Coordinates of C-alpha atoms and ligand atoms in Angstrom, one line a residue:
X1 CA 28.5 49.5 28.5
X2 CA 28.0 46.2 30.3
X3 CA 24.4 44.9 30.6
X4 CA 23.4 42.7 33.5
X5 CA 21.2 39.8 32.4
X6 CA 18.9 39.3 35.4
X7 CA 17.3 36.0 36.2
X8 CA 13.5 36.3 36.1
X9 CA 13.4 33.3 38.6
X10 CA 15.1 35.1 41.5
X11 CA 16.5 38.5 40.4
X12 CA 20.1 37.3 40.5
X13 CA 22.6 38.3 37.8
X14 CA 22.9 35.4 35.4
X15 CA 25.6 36.9 33.2
X16 CA 26.9 40.2 31.9
X17 CA 26.9 41.0 28.2
X18 CA 28.4 44.2 26.7
X19 CA 26.1 46.4 24.7
X20 CA 27.3 47.0 21.1
X21 CA 28.8 50.5 20.6
X22 CA 28.1 52.5 17.5
X23 CA 31.5 51.5 16.2
X24 CA 30.6 47.8 16.8
X25 CA 27.4 48.3 14.8
X26 CA 29.2 50.0 12.0
X27 CA 31.9 47.3 11.8
X28 CA 29.3 44.5 11.9
X29 CA 27.1 46.0 9.1
X30 CA 30.2 46.8 7.0
X31 CA 31.6 43.3 7.3
X32 CA 28.1 42.0 6.4
X33 CA 28.2 44.2 3.3
X34 CA 31.7 43.0 2.5
X35 CA 30.8 39.3 2.9
X36 CA 27.7 39.6 0.6
X37 CA 29.3 39.3 -2.9
X38 CA 31.1 36.1 -2.0
X39 CA 28.3 34.4 0.0
X40 CA 25.7 35.2 -2.6
X41 CA 27.9 34.0 -5.4
X42 CA 28.5 30.6 -3.8
X43 CA 26.5 27.6 -5.2
X44 CA 23.3 27.3 -3.2
X45 CA 24.2 23.6 -2.4
X46 CA 27.3 24.8 -0.7
X47 CA 25.4 27.3 1.4
X48 CA 22.9 24.5 2.3
X49 CA 25.8 22.3 3.4
X50 CA 27.1 24.9 5.9
X51 CA 23.5 25.2 7.2
X52 CA 23.1 21.4 7.7
X53 CA 26.4 21.3 9.5
X54 CA 25.3 24.1 11.8
X55 CA 21.8 22.4 12.3
X56 CA 23.5 19.2 13.5
X57 CA 25.5 21.1 16.0
X58 CA 22.5 22.9 17.3
X59 CA 20.8 19.5 17.7
X60 CA 23.9 18.3 19.7
X61 CA 23.6 21.4 21.9
X62 CA 19.9 21.3 22.5
X63 CA 20.3 21.0 26.3
X64 CA 22.8 23.8 26.8
X65 CA 21.0 26.2 24.4
X66 CA 17.8 25.4 26.3
X67 CA 19.5 26.2 29.6
X68 CA 20.8 29.6 28.3
X69 CA 17.2 30.6 27.2
X70 CA 15.5 29.3 30.3
X71 CA 17.9 30.9 32.7
X72 CA 17.7 34.3 31.0
X73 CA 14.0 34.7 30.1
X74 CA 12.2 32.1 32.2
X75 CA 10.9 29.7 29.7
X76 CA 10.2 26.3 31.3
X77 CA 13.1 24.1 30.4
X78 CA 11.1 21.5 28.5
X79 CA 9.7 24.2 26.3
X80 CA 13.2 25.6 25.8
X81 CA 14.5 22.2 24.7
X82 CA 11.7 21.9 22.2
X83 CA 12.6 25.4 20.9
X84 CA 16.2 24.5 20.4
X85 CA 15.3 21.2 18.7
X86 CA 12.9 23.0 16.5
X87 CA 15.6 25.5 15.5
X88 CA 17.8 22.7 14.2
X89 CA 14.9 21.4 12.2
X90 CA 14.1 24.9 10.9
X91 CA 17.7 25.4 9.7
X92 CA 17.5 22.1 7.8
X93 CA 14.1 23.0 6.4
X94 CA 15.2 26.4 5.0
X95 CA 18.4 24.8 3.6
X96 CA 16.3 22.3 1.7
X97 CA 13.4 24.6 0.7
X98 CA 15.8 27.2 -0.5
X99 CA 17.2 24.7 -3.1
X100 CA 13.7 24.7 -4.7
X101 CA 13.6 28.4 -5.5
X102 CA 13.2 29.0 -9.2
X103 CA 12.7 31.9 -11.5
X104 CA 10.4 32.0 -14.5
X105 CA 10.5 32.2 -18.3
X106 CA 7.2 33.5 -19.5
X107 CA 6.1 31.6 -22.6
X108 CA 5.5 34.6 -24.9
X109 CA 6.8 33.0 -28.1
X110 CA 8.6 36.2 -29.1
X111 CA 10.8 36.3 -32.1
X112 CA 14.5 36.5 -31.1
X113 CA 13.7 37.7 -27.6
X114 CA 13.5 35.7 -24.4
X115 CA 12.3 37.5 -21.2
X116 CA 13.7 35.9 -18.0
X117 CA 12.5 36.5 -14.5
X118 CA 15.3 35.8 -12.0
X119 CA 15.5 36.1 -8.2
X120 CA 18.3 37.7 -6.4
X121 CA 19.1 38.1 -2.6
X122 CA 18.1 41.4 -1.1
X123 CA 21.5 41.9 0.5
X124 CA 22.3 42.7 4.1
X125 CA 19.5 41.8 6.6
X126 CA 19.1 43.3 10.0
X127 CA 17.2 40.7 12.0
X128 CA 15.6 42.1 15.2
X129 CA 13.8 39.7 17.5
X130 CA 12.1 39.6 20.9
X131 CA 12.8 37.7 24.1
X132 CA 10.1 35.2 24.0
X133 CA 11.6 32.7 21.5
X134 CA 15.2 33.8 21.6
X135 CA 16.5 31.6 18.8
X136 CA 13.4 30.3 16.9
X137 CA 12.3 33.7 15.8
X138 CA 15.8 34.6 14.8
X139 CA 16.0 31.4 12.7
X140 CA 12.8 32.3 10.9
X141 CA 14.9 35.2 9.5
X142 CA 18.4 33.7 9.5
X143 CA 17.3 30.5 7.6
X144 CA 15.8 32.2 4.5
X145 CA 18.4 34.9 4.5
X146 CA 21.4 32.5 4.5
X147 CA 20.0 30.1 1.9
X148 CA 19.0 32.9 -0.5
X149 CA 22.5 34.4 -0.3
X150 CA 21.9 37.3 2.1
X151 CA 24.1 38.2 5.0
X152 CA 22.7 38.9 8.5
X153 CA 23.4 41.2 11.4
X154 CA 21.1 40.0 14.2
X155 CA 20.0 41.9 17.3
X156 CA 18.4 39.6 19.9
X157 CA 16.4 40.9 22.7
X158 CA 18.5 42.5 25.5
X159 CA 16.9 40.2 28.2
X160 CA 18.0 37.0 26.5
X161 CA 20.9 37.4 24.0
X162 CA 23.1 34.4 24.9
X163 CA 21.5 31.6 22.9
X164 CA 21.7 33.8 19.8
X165 CA 25.3 34.6 20.5
X166 CA 26.0 30.9 20.8
X167 CA 24.1 30.2 17.5
X168 CA 26.5 32.6 15.7
X169 CA 29.5 30.7 17.2
X170 CA 28.0 27.4 16.0
X171 CA 27.6 28.8 12.4
X172 CA 31.2 30.0 12.6
X173 CA 32.5 26.6 13.6
X174 CA 30.4 25.1 10.7
X175 CA 32.7 27.3 8.4
X176 CA 30.2 30.0 7.6
X177 CA 32.5 32.7 6.1
X178 CA 33.3 35.7 8.4
X179 CA 30.8 38.5 8.2
X180 CA 27.9 36.4 6.9
X181 CA 26.1 36.1 10.3
X182 CA 26.9 38.3 13.2
X183 CA 25.1 39.1 16.4
X184 CA 25.2 42.6 18.0
X185 CA 23.8 42.9 21.5
X186 CA 21.9 45.7 23.2
X187 CA 18.5 47.3 23.5
X188 CA 16.4 49.8 21.5
X189 CA 19.2 52.1 20.5
X190 CA 21.2 49.2 19.0
X191 CA 18.1 48.1 17.1
X192 CA 17.4 51.6 15.9
X193 CA 21.0 52.1 14.7
X194 CA 20.8 48.9 12.7
X195 CA 17.5 50.0 11.1
X196 CA 19.1 53.3 10.1
X197 CA 22.4 51.8 8.9
X198 CA 23.2 52.6 5.2
X199 CA 24.8 49.1 4.9
X200 CA 21.5 47.4 5.7
X201 CA 19.1 46.5 2.8
X202 CA 16.3 44.8 4.7
X203 CA 14.9 44.8 8.2
X204 CA 13.2 41.7 9.4
X205 CA 11.5 42.5 12.7
X206 CA 9.5 40.6 15.3
X207 CA 8.2 42.4 18.3
X208 CA 5.4 44.6 19.6
X209 CA 3.1 46.7 17.4
X210 CA 4.3 50.1 18.8
X211 CA 8.0 49.2 18.2
X212 CA 7.1 47.7 14.8
X213 CA 5.6 51.0 13.7
X214 CA 8.7 52.9 14.7
X215 CA 11.0 50.3 12.9
X216 CA 8.8 50.4 9.8
X217 CA 8.8 54.2 9.6
X218 CA 12.5 54.4 10.0
X219 CA 13.2 51.6 7.5
X220 CA 10.9 53.2 5.0
X221 CA 12.7 56.5 5.4
X222 CA 15.8 54.9 3.8
X223 CA 13.9 52.7 1.4
X224 CA 14.7 49.4 3.1
X225 CA 12.7 46.2 2.6
X226 CA 10.7 45.3 5.7
X227 CA 8.9 42.3 7.1
X228 CA 7.1 42.7 10.4
X229 CA 5.8 40.0 12.8
X230 CA 4.0 41.9 15.4
X231 CA 1.7 41.3 18.3
X232 CA -1.5 39.2 18.5
X233 CA -4.7 39.2 20.5
X234 CA -5.9 35.8 19.5
X235 CA -9.5 34.5 20.0
X236 CA -10.6 30.9 20.5
X237 CA -14.2 30.0 19.7
X238 CA -15.8 27.0 21.4
X239 CA -18.9 26.3 19.3
X240 CA -21.9 24.0 19.8
X241 CA -21.1 20.4 20.0
X242 CA -17.3 20.9 20.5
X243 CA -15.7 17.8 22.0
X244 CA -14.4 19.2 25.3
X245 CA -12.1 16.3 25.9
X246 CA -10.3 17.2 22.7
X247 CA -10.6 21.0 23.3
X248 CA -9.2 21.4 26.8
X249 CA -5.6 20.2 26.5
X250 CA -4.6 22.3 23.5
X251 CA -6.6 25.2 24.8
X252 CA -4.8 25.2 28.2
X253 CA -1.5 24.8 26.4
X254 CA -2.0 27.6 23.9
X255 CA -3.2 30.0 26.6
X256 CA -0.5 29.4 29.2
X257 CA 2.6 28.0 27.4
X258 CA 5.6 30.2 27.9
X259 CA 3.6 31.8 30.7
X260 CA 1.4 33.4 28.0
X261 CA 4.3 35.1 26.4
X262 CA 3.9 34.4 22.8
X263 CA 2.3 36.1 19.9
X264 CA -0.3 33.6 18.9
X265 CA -1.4 32.6 22.4
X266 CA -5.1 32.5 23.2
X267 CA -6.1 35.8 24.9
X268 CA -9.9 35.5 24.8
X269 CA -12.4 32.7 24.6
X270 CA -15.9 32.9 23.2
X271 CA -17.9 29.9 24.3
X272 CA -21.4 28.9 23.2
X273 CA -24.0 29.1 26.0
X274 CA -24.8 25.4 25.6
X275 CA -21.3 24.4 26.8
X276 CA -20.3 27.5 28.8
X277 CA -20.7 26.2 32.4
X278 CA -19.1 22.8 31.8
X279 CA -16.3 24.3 29.7
X280 CA -15.5 27.0 32.2
X281 CA -15.4 24.7 35.2
X282 CA -13.3 22.1 33.4
X283 CA -10.9 24.7 32.0
X284 CA -10.4 26.3 35.4
X285 CA -9.8 22.8 36.9
X286 CA -7.2 22.0 34.2
X287 CA -5.5 25.4 34.9
X288 CA -5.3 24.6 38.6
X289 CA -3.2 21.6 37.7
X290 CA -0.4 23.6 36.0
X291 CA 2.7 23.4 38.1
X292 CA 4.4 26.8 38.6
X293 CA 8.0 26.7 39.4
X294 CA 11.6 27.8 38.6
X295 CA 12.0 27.7 34.9
X296 CA 15.1 25.5 34.8
X297 CA 13.5 22.7 36.8
X298 CA 12.1 19.9 34.7
X299 CA 8.6 19.6 36.2
X300 CA 7.7 23.2 35.6
X301 CA 4.7 24.1 33.4
X302 CA 4.6 27.8 34.2
X303 CA 7.8 29.8 34.9
X304 CA 8.3 33.4 35.7
X305 CA 7.6 36.2 33.2
X306 CA 10.6 37.7 31.5
X307 CA 10.6 41.0 33.4
X308 CA 8.5 42.9 35.9
X309 CA 6.7 45.2 33.3
X310 CA 4.9 42.1 32.1
X311 CA 3.7 41.2 35.7
X312 CA 2.5 44.8 36.1
X313 CA 0.7 44.8 32.7
X314 CA -0.9 41.4 33.6
X315 CA -2.1 42.8 37.0
X316 CA -3.5 45.9 35.3
X317 CA -5.5 43.8 32.9
X318 CA -6.9 41.9 35.9
X319 CA -7.8 45.1 37.8
X320 CA -9.4 46.5 34.7
X321 CA -11.5 43.4 34.2
X322 CA -12.6 43.4 37.8
X323 CA -13.7 47.0 37.5
X324 CA -15.8 46.2 34.5
X325 CA -17.6 43.3 36.1
X326 CA -15.3 40.4 35.2
X327 CA -15.1 37.6 37.7
X328 CA -11.7 36.1 38.5
X329 CA -12.2 32.4 38.7
X330 CA -8.6 31.4 39.4
X331 CA -5.3 33.4 39.9
X332 CA -5.5 37.1 39.6
X333 CA -2.3 38.0 41.5
X334 CA 1.4 37.5 41.7
X335 CA 2.4 34.1 42.9
X336 CA 3.2 33.9 46.6
X337 CA 5.5 31.5 48.4
X338 CA 9.2 31.4 49.1
X339 CA 10.2 30.2 45.7
X340 CA 8.4 33.0 44.0
X341 CA 9.0 36.1 46.1
X342 CA 12.2 37.2 44.4
X343 CA 11.1 36.5 40.8
X344 CA 8.5 37.7 38.3
X345 CA 5.8 35.0 38.9
X346 CA 2.2 35.7 38.0
X347 CA -0.5 33.1 38.7
X348 CA -2.3 31.7 35.7
X349 CA -5.6 33.7 35.6
X350 CA -9.0 33.0 34.2
X351 CA -11.6 35.7 34.1
X352 CA -15.2 35.0 33.0
X353 CA -18.1 37.4 32.3
X354 CA -15.5 39.2 30.2
X355 CA -16.8 42.0 28.0
X356 CA -15.3 43.2 24.8
X357 CA -14.3 46.6 26.2
X358 CA -11.9 45.0 28.7
X359 CA -8.1 45.3 28.2
X360 CA -7.8 41.6 28.5
X361 CA -10.1 41.3 25.4
X362 CA -8.5 44.2 23.4
X363 CA -4.9 44.5 24.3
X364 CA -2.1 42.0 24.2
X365 CA -1.4 41.0 27.8
X366 CA 1.6 38.8 26.9
X367 CA 1.1 37.2 30.3
X368 CA -1.0 34.3 31.7
X369 CA -4.4 36.1 31.8
X370 CA -7.4 35.0 29.7
X371 CA -11.0 36.2 29.4
X372 CA -14.0 34.1 28.7
X373 CA -17.3 35.4 27.2
X374 CA -20.5 33.4 26.7
X375 CA -22.1 33.8 23.3
X376 CA -25.3 32.6 21.7
X377 CA -24.1 31.8 18.1
X378 CA -21.1 31.1 15.9
X379 CA -22.0 34.3 14.0
X380 CA -21.7 36.3 17.2
X381 CA -18.4 34.6 18.1
X382 CA -16.9 35.5 14.7
X383 CA -18.0 39.1 15.0
X384 CA -16.5 39.5 18.4
X385 CA -13.3 37.6 17.3
X386 CA -12.8 40.0 14.4
X387 CA -13.4 43.1 16.6
X388 CA -9.7 43.7 17.2
X389 CA -6.9 45.7 15.7
X390 CA -4.9 42.4 15.6
X391 CA -5.2 39.5 13.2
X392 CA -2.4 37.0 13.9
X393 CA -4.2 33.8 14.7
X394 CA -7.5 32.3 15.7
X395 CA -8.8 29.0 17.0
X396 CA -12.2 27.3 16.4
X397 CA -13.6 24.2 18.0
X398 CA -17.0 22.9 17.0
X399 CA -18.9 19.7 16.6
X400 CA -19.5 20.5 12.9
X401 CA -16.4 20.5 10.8
X402 CA -18.2 22.4 8.0
X403 CA -19.1 25.2 10.4
X404 CA -15.5 25.2 11.5
X405 CA -14.3 25.8 8.0
X406 CA -16.9 28.5 7.4
X407 CA -15.7 30.2 10.5
X408 CA -12.0 29.9 9.5
X409 CA -12.8 31.5 6.2
X410 CA -14.5 34.5 7.9
X411 CA -11.9 35.1 10.6
X412 CA -9.4 37.9 9.8
X413 CA -6.2 36.2 10.9
X414 CA -3.1 34.8 9.2
X415 CA -3.5 31.3 10.8
X416 CA -6.6 29.6 12.0
X417 CA -6.6 26.2 13.8
X418 CA -9.9 24.2 13.6
X419 CA -10.7 21.4 16.1
X420 CA -7.1 20.9 17.3
X421 CA -3.8 22.6 17.7
X422 CA -0.7 20.6 16.8
X423 CA 1.9 23.0 15.5
X424 CA 2.6 25.7 12.9
X425 CA 4.4 23.7 10.2
X426 CA 7.4 25.3 8.5
X427 CA 5.8 24.6 5.1
X428 CA 2.9 26.9 6.0
X429 CA 3.3 30.7 5.9
X430 CA 3.0 32.5 9.3
X431 CA 2.2 36.2 9.8
X432 CA -0.5 38.7 10.6
X433 CA -3.5 40.5 9.1
X434 CA -4.1 44.1 10.2
X435 CA -1.8 45.4 12.9
X436 CA -0.2 42.0 13.4
X437 CA 2.3 42.4 10.7
X438 CA 3.5 42.8 7.2
X439 CA 4.7 39.9 5.0
X440 CA 5.1 36.3 6.0
X441 CA 7.7 34.1 7.5
X442 CA 8.4 30.4 7.0
X443 CA 7.4 28.4 3.8
X444 CA 8.4 29.3 0.3
X445 CA 6.5 32.6 0.8
X446 CA 8.9 33.4 3.6
X447 CA 11.9 32.9 1.3
X448 CA 10.4 35.3 -1.2
X449 CA 10.7 38.1 1.4
X450 CA 14.5 37.8 1.0
X451 CA 14.5 37.9 -2.8
X452 CA 14.3 40.7 -5.3
X453 CA 12.7 39.9 -8.7
X454 CA 14.5 41.0 -11.8
X455 CA 13.1 40.9 -15.3
X456 CA 15.7 40.4 -18.0
X457 CA 14.7 41.1 -21.6
X458 CA 17.2 39.2 -23.6
X459 CA 17.5 39.9 -27.4
X460 CA 18.8 36.9 -29.3
X461 CA 20.7 36.9 -32.6
X462 CA 18.7 35.8 -35.6
X463 CA 19.3 32.3 -36.7
Ligands
NAD1 P1 9.6 44.7 21.7 O1 8.9 45.3 20.5 O2 9.6 45.5 22.9 O3 11.1 44.4 21.3 C1 11.4 43.5 20.2 C2 12.8 43.8 19.8 O4 12.9 45.1 19.3 C3 13.9 43.7 20.9 O5 15.0 43.2 20.4 C4 14.1 45.2 21.2 O6 15.4 45.5 21.8 C5 14.0 45.8 19.9 N1 13.7 47.3 19.9 C6 13.0 48.0 20.8 N2 12.9 49.3 20.4 C7 13.5 49.3 19.2 C8 13.6 50.4 18.2 N3 13.2 51.6 18.4 N4 14.2 50.1 17.0 C9 14.7 48.9 16.8 N5 14.6 47.8 17.6 C10 14.0 48.1 18.8 O7 8.9 43.3 22.0 P2 9.0 42.3 23.2 O8 8.3 42.8 24.4 O9 10.4 41.9 23.4 O10 8.3 41.1 22.6 C11 7.0 40.9 22.7 C12 6.2 41.3 21.4 O11 6.7 40.5 20.3 C13 4.8 40.9 21.5 O12 4.0 42.0 21.0 C14 4.6 39.7 20.7 O13 3.3 39.5 20.2 C15 5.6 40.0 19.6 N6 5.9 38.7 18.9 C16 5.4 38.5 17.6 C17 5.6 37.3 16.9 C18 5.1 37.1 15.6 O14 5.6 36.1 14.9 N7 4.1 37.8 15.1 C19 6.4 36.3 17.6 C20 6.8 36.6 18.9 C21 6.6 37.8 19.5

């Protein structure tokens, strides 16, 4: 079956990609299984060399990979370029970090016996990823899988598969052996078939909480290893004495980047009453300066949402907030104007007087809507921040660094930024508490998710 990839900018058909059939899925998983013994037996340095060659090619193709992503899922082109550049860096990072993996020899001083702990690759990995970072999130899986000796069948999101397909071609031209990394295209059925496949040993999934639960249950039913990177509903706390000049730029960025379509975006803001009026008016003013436009044009800060369901969900969160007494300070509706009529554009929206029972404060909008609540203490902020099924990331800004660290220690989240947001470094693990996930990606902890541990009890001859 052919699938039409529709432009979120104007509803036109960008390209047509065939859905994988059940035979395609079987062939892909079987060839991944067949490629595993050779790939995993190759010296790690040789695997790293292939990865570095591919990374260089990704770097050379930054612009065209960015255009593929931006045209299919609506990411502003400058953000798409930084995703592609980041992917090249990530491949290099995993290739290097993977060479530092080591086992262990416990010092037990046994007579004629030496226990050894060795690490082995888990096998064939099904990597299922969402639309919002079409190749970065795949690389979080592909990088550790390849360097540890696993083989990969990836299923990118059905709205934006082309950059992942190109990535597979790039690896192939970097002389990655056949079968080591393949991409199958399609939607839920293709993902589900991969998770059920007897030739798959591990499922690495990034996506929403409801789908993550289905994937985990299915993977568990056939005893597969699983890592889950799921949704977020991330709080930002603006405490007393926070330097608003420093707070505002990263706060606007991490609320509205990628039109709010990313897992660790800021969904809700708890601001101390001493700063509340000034913060809110300056925040709204900064939001009013974001340039909405066609995603592939260079000046665009906010592009369209990937598909209409996200517009409808964003609108429903706004309507719910209005009904519960929230005040829409800016935005609140679809974007109007001739450039926006045919696409999935939603105005960046700020709601104050938000209460904890509102959808915008409890559910993942995954669109450009944010709620603001005034609070009277750091303690109150932390309690409200933790009142969520999610626990992916949190942000704290305060004039007192000690208070910021205390808050970070008390927030139930896998990553907490204090008094600034630069990036999430590849050396630091990323993942969620509570419903936000299982396991970690990136860093040496992320590599461990692709390794089995084996204890060997070696009897030695007497000397
Ligand atoms: P989604 O869960 O709808 O889809 C994710 C992927 O799963 C897609 O490739 C989809 O085709 C596939 N899929 C759907 N049903 C399936 C099934 N039954 N079995 C197997 N695969 C199936 O998510 P989405 O809307 O594309 O992406 C947004 C979600 O991803 C948000 O919740 C977001 O927070 C989350 N996300 C999390 C992280 C993280 O690192 N924690 C990063 C990015 C996005």
